Structures are given as structure tokens and as C-alpha cells.
Amino acid sequence: MIEIDDLAGMLGTLCPMFVLVDGGGRIAQVGPTLQKLRPDQPMPGKDFLEVFELVRPRKVSTLAALLSLAGAKLHLRIKGEPHTALKGLIAPLPNGQGAVINLSFGISILDAVRDYALTSADFSGTDLAIELLYLVEAKSAAMEASRSLNLRLQGAMLAAEEQAYTDMLTGLKNRRAMDVLLGHLASGDAPFALMHLDLDFFKSVNDRYGHAAGDYVLQQAACIMVEETRNDDTVARVGGDEFVIIFKHLIDESVLSAIASRLIDRLRQPMIFEGSVCQISASIGTALSTQFQALKAAEILNAADQALYEAKRMGRSRHCLYSSFLGERVQTAQSQASPH
């Protein structure tokens, strides 16, 4: 006759989710994986039906009734949270010594692995659950690798897109980014202002001190423009020493003139590059989207350019707001200056 302890040892190896009940219906031993489901609640010594709730068949209240189900499938769960569904088969022991009930998770194995942090070591080596776990782990690894690759690809795409719309010297938006934003704003209803800024005497800095000094001046000028504008405004370098600032939802002429004055004051302050004093100034022209009935991007850009031309004609280092009268005068002056 096999001793109960020997039987429990063999079952623990072959069926790590077994329940061994004695002739009185009390739990004598349980498999290591089963006990892992309730690590703080030892099961041996308790009545089987005190620990487990029989879902199907329901009308079982004694060991004798349970033993009569030998060979039939049981559907049950451990009482208390979490309510993980279990399936099992019961095998009576000879001479009324009790019974062995072998349990499994069935299709809820993935939930069980998640809820109880189980691994392949918690299952019999011949259990198909191990193969399923390996498949799940392989799928998870593949999905994680795919997610990581997608994130890297998205990051690379965003970086490439950002680079395509960024002036690499100053870190500002470039002409392409300005064109996209301006086209979007021109087709919408939100008011905005466009400020065209040109650095006066920049060429002399390049000619006298070299391109390194010129690059330094451009970078310092870019910092000043960013500091004097809001986070929602867009500052773009659109040419060698030309910049455009787009102010969303701002068309107050007095506010725009004040911003232009601060920019002019700061930009005409000497900039020191490797001991050399670089002196520039700025001429600025501004146009408002509300000055046009059927606004087109090229139209407001041209209007701001005309205002900038007027600021330069008036002596540079100043700001000029566009008006229709100004536009006519600038166009006339430009046509007269052109060779015939």
C-alpha cells in the first residue's frame, strides 16, 4: 500500500495542482502550485468544500457525493478573491482512503499566470500549458520588439520631419515651416499678424569679421526674437538675414509696435564675438490678416515686405505698419527704381 506522504510527493511532481482529501473529506495535501494561489491561507486540514466552491455540479455537499462524480469533469473555484475558474477530475483512492482531485486552469490559464505570477516551473513538464506559456512569452517578446521598433521608427520620422522644418544654424523654423503655417492660417478664420524683420548692416559684419562672426550674430538675434515673443508665436529664419514672426490671435497695432520697438532696441546693442564688436540694427514691417478681405498667404507676406521696404527707405532701424496707401506708394517707388 502506498503511504499518503509518498503519494503526495509523487503527485507534487506529476500534478502540481492536486488536492489529496482523506476519507473524512478533509484536505491532507495540496500541490505546490495550488497552494501558491493562496500563499497566506494554508489549505491542509480544512474541509474540501470549505476551501472550494463547486460551480458545476452544484448540489454536492458531502465527500460521498463528491466521490460519486469520479471520472466526471468538475467546474469549481477557490472561495474568495480572485475568483479564478478551475477545472478538475476526481479519482477515489482504494479502501475509502479518500480521493485525489487533479485541477487545472483550463482556458483561464493566462489570467492565472497574470494574477499569480506563475511560471513554467509551476506546471508539470508534460502539461500543454507550458507550451502555451512559451507561445505567450514568444508573442509578448515579438510584440515588445515590434513596439520598440515602431517607437524608434516614429522617433526617426519625427526627428527627420523636425529637421526638415528647422533652420539648423539658429534652431528656428525655416522657410518651409513658415510657408506651411502661413498657408494654414490664411485659410482659417483666426486673426494674426505677420512681422518681416531684416538685419541692417549684417553684410558688413560678414565682410569685416568673417562668417563665424556672422553666424554668431544670427544666433544671438534669433535668441532675442524668441525671448520677445510668446510660446504660441512662430519665429522663422526665411533667408540669410531675414526673419518672419507670426503672431496668432494678435492684431493690436500698439502691442505689435511695442514688440517691434523692443526688438529694434535689443538688436542694435553691440554683440561681442571673440573680442570684436559686431554692430547691427533691424528694420521691421508688419501686416495684419484683417487688412485683407480674401486673404492669401503670398498677399500678407508681400504686404509685410512692402512695410519693411518703407522702414528701410525711412532710414532703417525702425518699424512700419502696412496700409493700402503705403502699398501703392511702395509699388510706385519700386517701379521707378527698376531699370527700363
JSON list of N, CA, C and O in Angstrom, two decimals, residues 11 15 17-23 25-26 48-49 52 54 56-57 60 62-76 87-94 97-104:
[
{"chain": "A", "resi": 11, "resn": "LEU", "atom": "N", "xyz": [2.57, 13.01, -6.56]},
{"chain": "A", "resi": 11, "resn": "LEU", "atom": "CA", "xyz": [1.58, 13.90, -7.16]},
{"chain": "A", "resi": 11, "resn": "LEU", "atom": "C", "xyz": [2.13, 15.31, -7.32]},
{"chain": "A", "resi": 11, "resn": "LEU", "atom": "O", "xyz": [1.84, 16.00, -8.30]},
{"chain": "A", "resi": 15, "resn": "CYS", "atom": "N", "xyz": [1.51, 16.29, -10.79]},
{"chain": "A", "resi": 15, "resn": "CYS", "atom": "CA", "xyz": [0.30, 17.11, -10.83]},
{"chain": "A", "resi": 15, "resn": "CYS", "atom": "C", "xyz": [0.40, 18.23, -9.79]},
{"chain": "A", "resi": 15, "resn": "CYS", "atom": "O", "xyz": [-0.15, 18.09, -8.68]},
{"chain": "A", "resi": 17, "resn": "MET", "atom": "N", "xyz": [-1.03, 20.76, -9.16]},
{"chain": "A", "resi": 17, "resn": "MET", "atom": "CA", "xyz": [-2.26, 21.40, -8.71]},
{"chain": "A", "resi": 17, "resn": "MET", "atom": "C", "xyz": [-3.25, 20.36, -8.17]},
{"chain": "A", "resi": 17, "resn": "MET", "atom": "O", "xyz": [-4.47, 20.51, -8.28]},
{"chain": "A", "resi": 18, "resn": "PHE", "atom": "N", "xyz": [-2.72, 19.28, -7.54]},
{"chain": "A", "resi": 18, "resn": "PHE", "atom": "CA", "xyz": [-3.60, 18.24, -7.00]},
{"chain": "A", "resi": 18, "resn": "PHE", "atom": "C", "xyz": [-4.14, 18.65, -5.63]},
{"chain": "A", "resi": 18, "resn": "PHE", "atom": "O", "xyz": [-3.56, 19.50, -4.93]},
{"chain": "A", "resi": 19, "resn": "VAL", "atom": "N", "xyz": [-5.25, 18.00, -5.25]},
{"chain": "A", "resi": 19, "resn": "VAL", "atom": "CA", "xyz": [-5.77, 18.09, -3.88]},
{"chain": "A", "resi": 19, "resn": "VAL", "atom": "C", "xyz": [-5.96, 16.65, -3.40]},
{"chain": "A", "resi": 19, "resn": "VAL", "atom": "O", "xyz": [-6.65, 15.85, -4.06]},
{"chain": "A", "resi": 20, "resn": "LEU", "atom": "N", "xyz": [-5.34, 16.31, -2.27]},
{"chain": "A", "resi": 20, "resn": "LEU", "atom": "CA", "xyz": [-5.49, 14.98, -1.68]},
{"chain": "A", "resi": 20, "resn": "LEU", "atom": "C", "xyz": [-6.38, 15.12, -0.46]},
{"chain": "A", "resi": 20, "resn": "LEU", "atom": "O", "xyz": [-6.06, 15.83, 0.49]},
{"chain": "A", "resi": 21, "resn": "VAL", "atom": "N", "xyz": [-7.58, 14.46, -0.52]},
{"chain": "A", "resi": 21, "resn": "VAL", "atom": "CA", "xyz": [-8.52, 14.53, 0.61]},
{"chain": "A", "resi": 21, "resn": "VAL", "atom": "C", "xyz": [-8.59, 13.16, 1.28]},
{"chain": "A", "resi": 21, "resn": "VAL", "atom": "O", "xyz": [-8.45, 12.12, 0.63]},
{"chain": "A", "resi": 22, "resn": "ASP", "atom": "N", "xyz": [-8.75, 13.19, 2.60]},
{"chain": "A", "resi": 22, "resn": "ASP", "atom": "CA", "xyz": [-8.83, 11.93, 3.33]},
{"chain": "A", "resi": 22, "resn": "ASP", "atom": "C", "xyz": [-10.27, 11.41, 3.31]},
{"chain": "A", "resi": 22, "resn": "ASP", "atom": "O", "xyz": [-11.15, 12.02, 2.69]},
{"chain": "A", "resi": 23, "resn": "GLY", "atom": "N", "xyz": [-10.48, 10.30, 3.99]},
{"chain": "A", "resi": 23, "resn": "GLY", "atom": "CA", "xyz": [-11.79, 9.67, 3.99]},
{"chain": "A", "resi": 23, "resn": "GLY", "atom": "C", "xyz": [-12.88, 10.52, 4.60]},
{"chain": "A", "resi": 23, "resn": "GLY", "atom": "O", "xyz": [-14.07, 10.31, 4.35]},
{"chain": "A", "resi": 25, "resn": "GLY", "atom": "N", "xyz": [-13.12, 13.78, 4.07]},
{"chain": "A", "resi": 25, "resn": "GLY", "atom": "CA", "xyz": [-13.36, 14.96, 3.23]},
{"chain": "A", "resi": 25, "resn": "GLY", "atom": "C", "xyz": [-12.48, 16.14, 3.57]},
{"chain": "A", "resi": 25, "resn": "GLY", "atom": "O", "xyz": [-12.68, 17.24, 3.04]},
{"chain": "A", "resi": 26, "resn": "ARG", "atom": "N", "xyz": [-11.46, 15.91, 4.45]},
{"chain": "A", "resi": 26, "resn": "ARG", "atom": "CA", "xyz": [-10.56, 16.99, 4.79]},
{"chain": "A", "resi": 26, "resn": "ARG", "atom": "C", "xyz": [-9.33, 16.95, 3.88]},
{"chain": "A", "resi": 26, "resn": "ARG", "atom": "O", "xyz": [-8.90, 15.88, 3.45]},
{"chain": "A", "resi": 48, "resn": "PHE", "atom": "N", "xyz": [-12.66, 20.15, 2.17]},
{"chain": "A", "resi": 48, "resn": "PHE", "atom": "CA", "xyz": [-12.53, 20.49, 0.75]},
{"chain": "A", "resi": 48, "resn": "PHE", "atom": "C", "xyz": [-13.56, 21.53, 0.34]},
{"chain": "A", "resi": 48, "resn": "PHE", "atom": "O", "xyz": [-13.26, 22.51, -0.33]},
{"chain": "A", "resi": 49, "resn": "LEU", "atom": "N", "xyz": [-14.82, 21.31, 0.75]},
{"chain": "A", "resi": 49, "resn": "LEU", "atom": "CA", "xyz": [-15.90, 22.21, 0.35]},
{"chain": "A", "resi": 49, "resn": "LEU", "atom": "C", "xyz": [-15.90, 23.51, 1.14]},
{"chain": "A", "resi": 49, "resn": "LEU", "atom": "O", "xyz": [-16.70, 24.39, 0.88]},
{"chain": "A", "resi": 52, "resn": "PHE", "atom": "N", "xyz": [-13.12, 25.17, -1.49]},
{"chain": "A", "resi": 52, "resn": "PHE", "atom": "CA", "xyz": [-13.51, 25.24, -2.90]},
{"chain": "A", "resi": 52, "resn": "PHE", "atom": "C", "xyz": [-15.03, 25.35, -3.04]},
{"chain": "A", "resi": 52, "resn": "PHE", "atom": "O", "xyz": [-15.77, 24.71, -2.30]},
{"chain": "A", "resi": 54, "resn": "LEU", "atom": "N", "xyz": [-18.01, 24.57, -5.60]},
{"chain": "A", "resi": 54, "resn": "LEU", "atom": "CA", "xyz": [-18.31, 23.79, -6.79]},
{"chain": "A", "resi": 54, "resn": "LEU", "atom": "C", "xyz": [-19.33, 24.56, -7.64]},
{"chain": "A", "resi": 54, "resn": "LEU", "atom": "O", "xyz": [-20.43, 24.87, -7.19]},
{"chain": "A", "resi": 56, "resn": "ARG", "atom": "N", "xyz": [-20.13, 23.56, -11.00]},
{"chain": "A", "resi": 56, "resn": "ARG", "atom": "CA", "xyz": [-20.93, 22.51, -11.64]},
{"chain": "A", "resi": 56, "resn": "ARG", "atom": "C", "xyz": [-20.29, 21.16, -11.31]},
{"chain": "A", "resi": 56, "resn": "ARG", "atom": "O", "xyz": [-19.06, 21.03, -11.47]},
{"chain": "A", "resi": 57, "resn": "PRO", "atom": "N", "xyz": [-21.04, 20.17, -10.90]},
{"chain": "A", "resi": 57, "resn": "PRO", "atom": "CA", "xyz": [-22.45, 20.28, -10.49]},
{"chain": "A", "resi": 57, "resn": "PRO", "atom": "C", "xyz": [-22.58, 20.98, -9.14]},
{"chain": "A", "resi": 57, "resn": "PRO", "atom": "O", "xyz": [-21.69, 20.89, -8.29]},
{"chain": "A", "resi": 60, "resn": "VAL", "atom": "N", "xyz": [-23.59, 19.39, -4.40]},
{"chain": "A", "resi": 60, "resn": "VAL", "atom": "CA", "xyz": [-22.63, 18.49, -3.76]},
{"chain": "A", "resi": 60, "resn": "VAL", "atom": "C", "xyz": [-22.27, 19.11, -2.43]},
{"chain": "A", "resi": 60, "resn": "VAL", "atom": "O", "xyz": [-21.72, 20.21, -2.37]},
{"chain": "A", "resi": 62, "resn": "THR", "atom": "N", "xyz": [-21.26, 16.72, 0.36]},
{"chain": "A", "resi": 62, "resn": "THR", "atom": "CA", "xyz": [-20.53, 15.72, 1.15]},
{"chain": "A", "resi": 62, "resn": "THR", "atom": "C", "xyz": [-19.46, 15.07, 0.29]},
{"chain": "A", "resi": 62, "resn": "THR", "atom": "O", "xyz": [-19.49, 15.13, -0.95]},
{"chain": "A", "resi": 63, "resn": "LEU", "atom": "N", "xyz": [-18.48, 14.42, 0.98]},
{"chain": "A", "resi": 63, "resn": "LEU", "atom": "CA", "xyz": [-17.42, 13.72, 0.25]},
{"chain": "A", "resi": 63, "resn": "LEU", "atom": "C", "xyz": [-18.00, 12.56, -0.55]},
{"chain": "A", "resi": 63, "resn": "LEU", "atom": "O", "xyz": [-17.59, 12.31, -1.67]},
{"chain": "A", "resi": 64, "resn": "ALA", "atom": "N", "xyz": [-18.97, 11.88, 0.03]},
{"chain": "A", "resi": 64, "resn": "ALA", "atom": "CA", "xyz": [-19.58, 10.76, -0.69]},
{"chain": "A", "resi": 64, "resn": "ALA", "atom": "C", "xyz": [-20.19, 11.22, -2.01]},
{"chain": "A", "resi": 64, "resn": "ALA", "atom": "O", "xyz": [-20.04, 10.57, -3.05]},
{"chain": "A", "resi": 65, "resn": "ALA", "atom": "N", "xyz": [-20.89, 12.36, -1.96]},
{"chain": "A", "resi": 65, "resn": "ALA", "atom": "CA", "xyz": [-21.47, 12.90, -3.18]},
{"chain": "A", "resi": 65, "resn": "ALA", "atom": "C", "xyz": [-20.39, 13.30, -4.16]},
{"chain": "A", "resi": 65, "resn": "ALA", "atom": "O", "xyz": [-20.52, 13.13, -5.38]},
{"chain": "A", "resi": 66, "resn": "LEU", "atom": "N", "xyz": [-19.25, 13.81, -3.61]},
{"chain": "A", "resi": 66, "resn": "LEU", "atom": "CA", "xyz": [-18.15, 14.20, -4.46]},
{"chain": "A", "resi": 66, "resn": "LEU", "atom": "C", "xyz": [-17.50, 12.99, -5.13]},
{"chain": "A", "resi": 66, "resn": "LEU", "atom": "O", "xyz": [-17.19, 12.99, -6.32]},
{"chain": "A", "resi": 67, "resn": "LEU", "atom": "N", "xyz": [-17.32, 11.90, -4.34]},
{"chain": "A", "resi": 67, "resn": "LEU", "atom": "CA", "xyz": [-16.71, 10.69, -4.88]},
{"chain": "A", "resi": 67, "resn": "LEU", "atom": "C", "xyz": [-17.58, 10.04, -5.95]},
{"chain": "A", "resi": 67, "resn": "LEU", "atom": "O", "xyz": [-17.08, 9.35, -6.83]},
{"chain": "A", "resi": 68, "resn": "SER", "atom": "N", "xyz": [-18.85, 10.29, -5.86]},
{"chain": "A", "resi": 68, "resn": "SER", "atom": "CA", "xyz": [-19.74, 9.70, -6.86]},
{"chain": "A", "resi": 68, "resn": "SER", "atom": "C", "xyz": [-19.55, 10.33, -8.24]},
{"chain": "A", "resi": 68, "resn": "SER", "atom": "O", "xyz": [-20.06, 9.83, -9.24]},
{"chain": "A", "resi": 69, "resn": "LEU", "atom": "N", "xyz": [-18.82, 11.44, -8.27]},
{"chain": "A", "resi": 69, "resn": "LEU", "atom": "CA", "xyz": [-18.57, 12.13, -9.54]},
{"chain": "A", "resi": 69, "resn": "LEU", "atom": "C", "xyz": [-17.28, 11.67, -10.20]},
{"chain": "A", "resi": 69, "resn": "LEU", "atom": "O", "xyz": [-16.78, 12.31, -11.13]},
{"chain": "A", "resi": 70, "resn": "ALA", "atom": "N", "xyz": [-16.70, 10.55, -9.69]},
{"chain": "A", "resi": 70, "resn": "ALA", "atom": "CA", "xyz": [-15.43, 10.07, -10.23]},
{"chain": "A", "resi": 70, "resn": "ALA", "atom": "C", "xyz": [-15.50, 9.94, -11.75]},
{"chain": "A", "resi": 70, "resn": "ALA", "atom": "O", "xyz": [-16.44, 9.34, -12.29]},
{"chain": "A", "resi": 71, "resn": "GLY", "atom": "N", "xyz": [-14.51, 10.52, -12.43]},
{"chain": "A", "resi": 71, "resn": "GLY", "atom": "CA", "xyz": [-14.45, 10.46, -13.89]},
{"chain": "A", "resi": 71, "resn": "GLY", "atom": "C", "xyz": [-15.18, 11.61, -14.56]},
{"chain": "A", "resi": 71, "resn": "GLY", "atom": "O", "xyz": [-14.98, 11.83, -15.76]},
{"chain": "A", "resi": 72, "resn": "ALA", "atom": "N", "xyz": [-16.01, 12.33, -13.81]},
{"chain": "A", "resi": 72, "resn": "ALA", "atom": "CA", "xyz": [-16.73, 13.45, -14.40]},
{"chain": "A", "resi": 72, "resn": "ALA", "atom": "C", "xyz": [-15.92, 14.74, -14.24]},
{"chain": "A", "resi": 72, "resn": "ALA", "atom": "O", "xyz": [-15.11, 14.87, -13.32]},
{"chain": "A", "resi": 73, "resn": "LYS", "atom": "N", "xyz": [-16.13, 15.68, -15.13]},
{"chain": "A", "resi": 73, "resn": "LYS", "atom": "CA", "xyz": [-15.42, 16.95, -15.05]},
{"chain": "A", "resi": 73, "resn": "LYS", "atom": "C", "xyz": [-16.06, 17.84, -13.99]},
{"chain": "A", "resi": 73, "resn": "LYS", "atom": "O", "xyz": [-17.28, 17.96, -13.93]},
{"chain": "A", "resi": 74, "resn": "LEU", "atom": "N", "xyz": [-15.21, 18.45, -13.19]},
{"chain": "A", "resi": 74, "resn": "LEU", "atom": "CA", "xyz": [-15.68, 19.39, -12.17]},
{"chain": "A", "resi": 74, "resn": "LEU", "atom": "C", "xyz": [-15.35, 20.81, -12.62]},
{"chain": "A", "resi": 74, "resn": "LEU", "atom": "O", "xyz": [-14.30, 21.08, -13.20]},
{"chain": "A", "resi": 75, "resn": "HIS", "atom": "N", "xyz": [-16.25, 21.71, -12.31]},
{"chain": "A", "resi": 75, "resn": "HIS", "atom": "CA", "xyz": [-16.02, 23.14, -12.53]},
{"chain": "A", "resi": 75, "resn": "HIS", "atom": "C", "xyz": [-16.12, 23.81, -11.17]},
{"chain": "A", "resi": 75, "resn": "HIS", "atom": "O", "xyz": [-17.18, 23.75, -10.52]},
{"chain": "A", "resi": 76, "resn": "LEU", "atom": "N", "xyz": [-15.03, 24.40, -10.71]},
{"chain": "A", "resi": 76, "resn": "LEU", "atom": "CA", "xyz": [-15.02, 24.96, -9.37]},
{"chain": "A", "resi": 76, "resn": "LEU", "atom": "C", "xyz": [-14.09, 26.15, -9.31]},
{"chain": "A", "resi": 76, "resn": "LEU", "atom": "O", "xyz": [-13.41, 26.51, -10.29]},
{"chain": "A", "resi": 87, "resn": "LYS", "atom": "N", "xyz": [-10.81, 23.77, -13.35]},
{"chain": "A", "resi": 87, "resn": "LYS", "atom": "CA", "xyz": [-11.45, 22.54, -13.80]},
{"chain": "A", "resi": 87, "resn": "LYS", "atom": "C", "xyz": [-10.71, 21.37, -13.16]},
{"chain": "A", "resi": 87, "resn": "LYS", "atom": "O", "xyz": [-9.55, 21.50, -12.80]},
{"chain": "A", "resi": 88, "resn": "GLY", "atom": "N", "xyz": [-11.41, 20.23, -13.01]},
{"chain": "A", "resi": 88, "resn": "GLY", "atom": "CA", "xyz": [-10.75, 19.11, -12.36]},
{"chain": "A", "resi": 88, "resn": "GLY", "atom": "C", "xyz": [-11.40, 17.77, -12.62]},
{"chain": "A", "resi": 88, "resn": "GLY", "atom": "O", "xyz": [-12.52, 17.70, -13.13]},
{"chain": "A", "resi": 89, "resn": "LEU", "atom": "N", "xyz": [-10.64, 16.74, -12.27]},
{"chain": "A", "resi": 89, "resn": "LEU", "atom": "CA", "xyz": [-11.12, 15.36, -12.31]},
{"chain": "A", "resi": 89, "resn": "LEU", "atom": "C", "xyz": [-10.84, 14.73, -10.94]},
{"chain": "A", "resi": 89, "resn": "LEU", "atom": "O", "xyz": [-9.80, 15.00, -10.33]},
{"chain": "A", "resi": 90, "resn": "ILE", "atom": "N", "xyz": [-11.77, 13.88, -10.47]},
{"chain": "A", "resi": 90, "resn": "ILE", "atom": "CA", "xyz": [-11.62, 13.25, -9.17]},
{"chain": "A", "resi": 90, "resn": "ILE", "atom": "C", "xyz": [-11.36, 11.76, -9.36]},
{"chain": "A", "resi": 90, "resn": "ILE", "atom": "O", "xyz": [-11.99, 11.10, -10.18]},
{"chain": "A", "resi": 91, "resn": "ALA", "atom": "N", "xyz": [-10.39, 11.24, -8.58]},
{"chain": "A", "resi": 91, "resn": "ALA", "atom": "CA", "xyz": [-10.05, 9.81, -8.63]},
{"chain": "A", "resi": 91, "resn": "ALA", "atom": "C", "xyz": [-10.06, 9.26, -7.20]},
{"chain": "A", "resi": 91, "resn": "ALA", "atom": "O", "xyz": [-9.19, 9.62, -6.39]},
{"chain": "A", "resi": 92, "resn": "PRO", "atom": "N", "xyz": [-11.05, 8.44, -6.85]},
{"chain": "A", "resi": 92, "resn": "PRO", "atom": "CA", "xyz": [-11.13, 7.88, -5.48]},
{"chain": "A", "resi": 92, "resn": "PRO", "atom": "C", "xyz": [-9.93, 6.98, -5.20]},
{"chain": "A", "resi": 92, "resn": "PRO", "atom": "O", "xyz": [-9.43, 6.27, -6.08]},
{"chain": "A", "resi": 93, "resn": "LEU", "atom": "N", "xyz": [-9.45, 6.98, -3.97]},
{"chain": "A", "resi": 93, "resn": "LEU", "atom": "CA", "xyz": [-8.40, 6.07, -3.53]},
{"chain": "A", "resi": 93, "resn": "LEU", "atom": "C", "xyz": [-9.04, 4.78, -3.04]},
{"chain": "A", "resi": 93, "resn": "LEU", "atom": "O", "xyz": [-10.20, 4.77, -2.58]},
{"chain": "A", "resi": 94, "resn": "PRO", "atom": "N", "xyz": [-8.31, 3.65, -3.10]},
{"chain": "A", "resi": 94, "resn": "PRO", "atom": "CA", "xyz": [-8.89, 2.36, -2.66]},
{"chain": "A", "resi": 94, "resn": "PRO", "atom": "C", "xyz": [-9.13, 2.34, -1.15]},
{"chain": "A", "resi": 94, "resn": "PRO", "atom": "O", "xyz": [-8.49, 3.08, -0.39]},
{"chain": "A", "resi": 97, "resn": "GLN", "atom": "N", "xyz": [-9.87, 5.47, 1.42]},
{"chain": "A", "resi": 97, "resn": "GLN", "atom": "CA", "xyz": [-8.84, 6.35, 1.98]},
{"chain": "A", "resi": 97, "resn": "GLN", "atom": "C", "xyz": [-9.02, 7.82, 1.58]},
{"chain": "A", "resi": 97, "resn": "GLN", "atom": "O", "xyz": [-8.36, 8.69, 2.12]},
{"chain": "A", "resi": 98, "resn": "GLY", "atom": "N", "xyz": [-9.93, 8.06, 0.68]},
{"chain": "A", "resi": 98, "resn": "GLY", "atom": "CA", "xyz": [-10.15, 9.42, 0.24]},
{"chain": "A", "resi": 98, "resn": "GLY", "atom": "C", "xyz": [-10.12, 9.52, -1.27]},
{"chain": "A", "resi": 98, "resn": "GLY", "atom": "O", "xyz": [-10.55, 8.61, -1.97]},
{"chain": "A", "resi": 99, "resn": "ALA", "atom": "N", "xyz": [-9.58, 10.60, -1.79]},
{"chain": "A", "resi": 99, "resn": "ALA", "atom": "CA", "xyz": [-9.57, 10.80, -3.24]},
{"chain": "A", "resi": 99, "resn": "ALA", "atom": "C", "xyz": [-8.46, 11.81, -3.62]},
{"chain": "A", "resi": 99, "resn": "ALA", "atom": "O", "xyz": [-8.01, 12.59, -2.79]},
{"chain": "A", "resi": 100, "resn": "VAL", "atom": "N", "xyz": [-8.08, 11.72, -4.87]},
{"chain": "A", "resi": 100, "resn": "VAL", "atom": "CA", "xyz": [-7.16, 12.70, -5.46]},
{"chain": "A", "resi": 100, "resn": "VAL", "atom": "C", "xyz": [-7.96, 13.52, -6.48]},
{"chain": "A", "resi": 100, "resn": "VAL", "atom": "O", "xyz": [-8.64, 12.94, -7.35]},
{"chain": "A", "resi": 101, "resn": "ILE", "atom": "N", "xyz": [-7.90, 14.80, -6.37]},
{"chain": "A", "resi": 101, "resn": "ILE", "atom": "CA", "xyz": [-8.58, 15.69, -7.33]},
{"chain": "A", "resi": 101, "resn": "ILE", "atom": "C", "xyz": [-7.50, 16.50, -8.04]},
{"chain": "A", "resi": 101, "resn": "ILE", "atom": "O", "xyz": [-6.76, 17.26, -7.41]},
{"chain": "A", "resi": 102, "resn": "ASN", "atom": "N", "xyz": [-7.40, 16.27, -9.33]},
{"chain": "A", "resi": 102, "resn": "ASN", "atom": "CA", "xyz": [-6.39, 16.99, -10.12]},
{"chain": "A", "resi": 102, "resn": "ASN", "atom": "C", "xyz": [-7.06, 18.20, -10.77]},
{"chain": "A", "resi": 102, "resn": "ASN", "atom": "O", "xyz": [-8.05, 18.07, -11.49]},
{"chain": "A", "resi": 103, "resn": "LEU", "atom": "N", "xyz": [-6.50, 19.36, -10.53]},
{"chain": "A", "resi": 103, "resn": "LEU", "atom": "CA", "xyz": [-7.09, 20.61, -11.01]},
{"chain": "A", "resi": 103, "resn": "LEU", "atom": "C", "xyz": [-6.22, 21.24, -12.09]},
{"chain": "A", "resi": 103, "resn": "LEU", "atom": "O", "xyz": [-5.03, 20.99, -12.20]},
{"chain": "A", "resi": 104, "resn": "SER", "atom": "N", "xyz": [-6.85, 22.09, -12.89]},
{"chain": "A", "resi": 104, "resn": "SER", "atom": "CA", "xyz": [-6.14, 22.87, -13.91]},
{"chain": "A", "resi": 104, "resn": "SER", "atom": "C", "xyz": [-6.91, 24.16, -14.13]},
{"chain": "A", "resi": 104, "resn": "SER", "atom": "O", "xyz": [-8.05, 24.32, -13.70]}
]
